Coordinates of C-alpha atoms in Angstrom, one line a residue:
X1 CA -53.7 14.3 28.9
X2 CA -51.4 17.2 29.2
X3 CA -47.9 16.8 27.7
X4 CA -45.4 16.6 30.6
X5 CA -42.7 19.2 30.1
X6 CA -39.5 19.2 32.1
X7 CA -38.8 22.5 34.1
X8 CA -35.9 24.7 33.3
X9 CA -33.0 24.1 35.6
X10 CA -30.3 26.5 36.8
X11 CA -27.3 25.1 38.7
X12 CA -25.9 27.6 41.1
X13 CA -22.1 27.1 41.5
X14 CA -19.4 28.7 43.5
X15 CA -16.7 26.4 42.2
X16 CA -15.7 26.5 38.5
X17 CA -14.7 22.9 38.8
X18 CA -18.4 22.0 39.2
X19 CA -19.4 24.0 36.1
X20 CA -16.7 22.2 34.0
X21 CA -17.7 18.8 35.3
X22 CA -21.4 19.4 34.4
X23 CA -20.6 20.7 31.0
X24 CA -18.4 17.6 30.3
X25 CA -21.0 15.3 31.7
X26 CA -23.8 16.7 29.5
X27 CA -21.5 16.6 26.4
X28 CA -20.4 13.0 27.0
X29 CA -23.5 11.4 28.5
X30 CA -26.4 13.4 26.9
X31 CA -25.4 15.6 24.0
X32 CA -28.9 15.9 22.8
X33 CA -30.2 17.2 26.1
X34 CA -31.2 20.6 24.7
X35 CA -34.0 18.8 22.8
X36 CA -35.6 17.8 26.1
X37 CA -34.8 20.5 28.7
X38 CA -33.1 23.8 29.3
X39 CA -30.3 23.7 31.7
X40 CA -27.6 26.2 32.6
X41 CA -25.1 27.2 35.3
X42 CA -24.7 30.4 37.2
X43 CA -21.3 31.3 38.8
X44 CA -22.5 33.1 41.9
X45 CA -23.6 32.9 45.5
X46 CA -27.2 32.8 46.5
X47 CA -26.9 36.0 48.5
X48 CA -25.6 37.9 45.4
X49 CA -27.8 36.3 42.8
X50 CA -29.6 39.1 40.9
X51 CA -33.4 39.3 41.0
X52 CA -33.4 38.8 37.2
X53 CA -32.7 35.1 37.8
X54 CA -36.2 34.2 38.7
X55 CA -37.1 30.6 39.9
X56 CA -40.2 28.9 41.2
X57 CA -38.4 26.3 43.4
X58 CA -35.1 26.1 45.2
X59 CA -33.6 22.7 46.1
X60 CA -32.4 22.3 49.7
X61 CA -29.7 19.5 49.9
X62 CA -31.1 19.1 53.4
X63 CA -30.4 16.5 56.0
X64 CA -33.2 14.0 56.7
X65 CA -34.7 16.1 59.6
X66 CA -35.1 19.3 57.6
X67 CA -32.8 21.5 59.8
X68 CA -31.7 24.2 57.4
X69 CA -28.7 25.5 59.2
X70 CA -25.6 24.3 57.5
X71 CA -23.8 24.8 54.1
X72 CA -26.2 25.9 51.4
X73 CA -29.2 25.2 53.7
X74 CA -27.7 28.0 56.0
X75 CA -27.5 30.3 53.0
X76 CA -31.1 29.6 52.1
X77 CA -32.3 30.3 55.7
X78 CA -30.2 33.5 55.9
X79 CA -31.2 34.8 52.5
X80 CA -34.9 34.0 52.6
X81 CA -35.5 34.5 56.3
X82 CA -33.3 37.3 57.6
X83 CA -33.6 40.1 58.6
X84 CA -37.4 40.3 58.3
X85 CA -38.2 36.9 59.6
X86 CA -36.9 34.4 62.2
X87 CA -33.9 32.4 61.1
X88 CA -35.9 29.2 61.7
X89 CA -39.0 30.2 59.7
X90 CA -38.2 28.0 56.8
X91 CA -36.9 25.2 59.0
X92 CA -40.2 25.3 61.0
X93 CA -42.2 25.0 57.7
X94 CA -40.0 22.2 56.4
X95 CA -40.3 20.1 59.6
X96 CA -44.1 20.5 59.7
X97 CA -44.2 19.1 56.2
X98 CA -41.7 16.3 57.0
X99 CA -43.7 15.2 60.0
X100 CA -46.9 15.2 58.0
X101 CA -45.3 13.2 55.2
X102 CA -42.6 11.2 56.8
X103 CA -43.2 11.5 60.6
X104 CA -40.2 13.7 60.8
X105 CA -37.5 11.7 59.0
X106 CA -37.1 11.8 55.2
X107 CA -34.8 9.1 53.9
X108 CA -31.7 10.2 51.9
X109 CA -32.5 10.2 48.3
X110 CA -36.1 11.2 48.8
X111 CA -37.7 14.5 47.9
X112 CA -40.4 16.5 49.7
X113 CA -41.9 19.6 48.3
X114 CA -42.6 22.4 50.8
X115 CA -44.8 25.4 50.0
X116 CA -42.8 28.4 51.1
X117 CA -44.8 30.4 53.8
X118 CA -46.6 33.3 52.3
X119 CA -44.5 35.9 54.2
X120 CA -41.3 34.4 52.8
X121 CA -42.8 34.4 49.3
X122 CA -43.6 38.1 49.6
X123 CA -40.1 39.1 50.7
X124 CA -37.8 37.1 48.3
X125 CA -36.8 38.9 45.2
X126 CA -36.8 35.8 42.9
X127 CA -40.5 34.9 43.1
X128 CA -39.7 31.6 44.7
X129 CA -42.7 29.7 46.0
X130 CA -41.4 26.2 46.8
X131 CA -38.6 24.5 48.5
X132 CA -37.6 20.9 47.6
X133 CA -36.0 19.0 50.5
X134 CA -33.6 16.6 48.9
X135 CA -31.6 15.0 51.7
X136 CA -28.3 13.3 50.6
X137 CA -27.4 12.4 54.2
X138 CA -29.3 11.6 57.4
X139 CA -27.2 14.0 59.4
X140 CA -24.4 16.2 58.2
X141 CA -21.6 13.7 57.3
X142 CA -19.8 12.0 54.5
X143 CA -22.2 10.5 51.9
X144 CA -19.9 8.7 49.6
X145 CA -20.9 5.3 51.1
X146 CA -24.2 5.8 49.3
X147 CA -22.9 5.4 45.8
X148 CA -26.0 6.5 44.0
X149 CA -27.5 9.1 46.3
X150 CA -27.2 12.0 43.8
X151 CA -29.0 10.0 41.1
X152 CA -31.7 9.0 43.6
X153 CA -32.2 12.5 44.8
X154 CA -32.5 14.0 41.4
X155 CA -34.9 11.3 40.2
X156 CA -37.0 11.9 43.3
X157 CA -36.9 15.7 42.7
X158 CA -38.2 15.3 39.1
X159 CA -40.9 12.9 40.2
X160 CA -42.3 15.2 42.8
X161 CA -42.1 18.3 40.6
X162 CA -43.9 16.4 37.8
X163 CA -46.5 15.1 40.2
X164 CA -47.1 18.6 41.4
X165 CA -47.3 20.0 37.9
X166 CA -49.6 17.3 36.5
X167 CA -51.7 15.9 39.3
X168 CA -53.3 12.5 38.7
X169 CA -56.9 12.8 37.4
X170 CA -56.7 16.6 36.9
X171 CA -55.4 19.2 34.6
X172 CA -52.0 20.7 34.8
X173 CA -51.5 23.5 37.4
X174 CA -51.2 26.3 34.9
X175 CA -51.2 29.1 37.5
X176 CA -48.9 27.5 40.1
X177 CA -46.7 25.3 37.9
X178 CA -43.1 24.8 38.8
X179 CA -41.4 25.9 35.6
X180 CA -38.0 26.9 36.9
X181 CA -35.7 25.3 39.4
X182 CA -32.6 26.5 41.2
X183 CA -30.3 23.9 42.6
X184 CA -26.7 23.5 43.6
X185 CA -24.4 20.6 43.1
X186 CA -25.6 17.9 45.5
X187 CA -23.5 16.3 48.3
X188 CA -20.3 17.9 47.0
X189 CA -19.7 19.9 50.3
X190 CA -19.9 18.1 53.5
X191 CA -21.1 14.9 51.7
X192 CA -17.7 14.6 50.0
X193 CA -18.9 13.5 46.6
X194 CA -16.5 14.7 43.9
X195 CA -17.6 17.0 41.1
X196 CA -17.4 14.4 38.4
X197 CA -19.5 11.9 40.2
X198 CA -22.1 14.5 41.0
X199 CA -22.3 15.8 37.5
X200 CA -22.5 12.4 35.9
X201 CA -25.3 11.1 38.2
X202 CA -27.1 14.4 38.0
X203 CA -27.0 14.2 34.1
X204 CA -28.0 10.5 34.0
X205 CA -31.0 11.0 36.4
X206 CA -32.3 13.8 34.1
X207 CA -31.7 11.8 31.0
X208 CA -33.4 8.6 32.2
X209 CA -36.3 10.6 33.6
X210 CA -36.7 12.4 30.3
X211 CA -36.7 9.1 28.6
X212 CA -39.4 7.8 31.0
X213 CA -41.7 10.7 30.1
X214 CA -41.1 10.2 26.4
X215 CA -41.5 6.4 26.5
X216 CA -44.2 5.5 29.1
X217 CA -45.0 2.2 27.5
X218 CA -41.3 1.0 28.0
X219 CA -40.9 2.3 31.5
X220 CA -44.3 1.1 32.8
X221 CA -43.5 -2.6 31.7
X222 CA -39.8 -3.1 32.4
X223 CA -37.9 -6.4 32.3
X224 CA -34.3 -6.8 33.6
X225 CA -33.1 -7.1 30.1
X226 CA -34.5 -3.7 29.3
X227 CA -32.3 -2.0 31.9
X228 CA -28.8 -3.2 31.1
X229 CA -27.6 0.2 29.7
X230 CA -29.3 2.3 32.4
X231 CA -27.9 0.1 35.2
X232 CA -24.4 0.0 33.7
X233 CA -24.3 3.7 33.1
X234 CA -25.1 4.5 36.8
X235 CA -22.8 1.8 38.1
X236 CA -19.9 3.4 36.0
X237 CA -20.2 6.4 38.2
X238 CA -19.2 4.4 41.3
X239 CA -15.5 4.2 40.2

């Protein structure tokens, strides 16, 4: 059985407050994170991101219907599709996959991997081959009522990437493995989630998922008494 390795994660930020919040969350919540994964921040917009920052997958904080036309989704559509392709090229691919997997509606907190159309793979400068649809809201709106949506979205993302990289009953996808991920802070724009809440839930989801990979015996046979710390850690981000 192949050893499951977490992908490298780059967090693209246009607000310094998000970078500060993430660094603080990692230091306070998971100081030993460097032993399990490589994570870093980039203070730049997607449009101006140098080609040296290669990534296999980009996270779309999409709505549940995969319409990539607002906020960072709009930046994705403009950067990957225009001017050589139609603005909706990626939205069309996303919605075909959403219909196949969810009949068109992906619940907030879920994750759906979409293979980027070959023509978009060929024309983007970062070598990106996949889009992860991680809706934090059904339609563009405030998402703070869902107090754990960032945690749920990041957990779902890591599950789908791990499932892609290490398919059940088969060898790891050495040639098409998702080794590098580009994401932004989730739900901090239209969703209204503050930087500290995003950063804490983002960090906790990665920490708990890493623990699940390292301790399968525990996570495959849980009792309520086993989960006191994880539950309390996440609930503490509600405040």
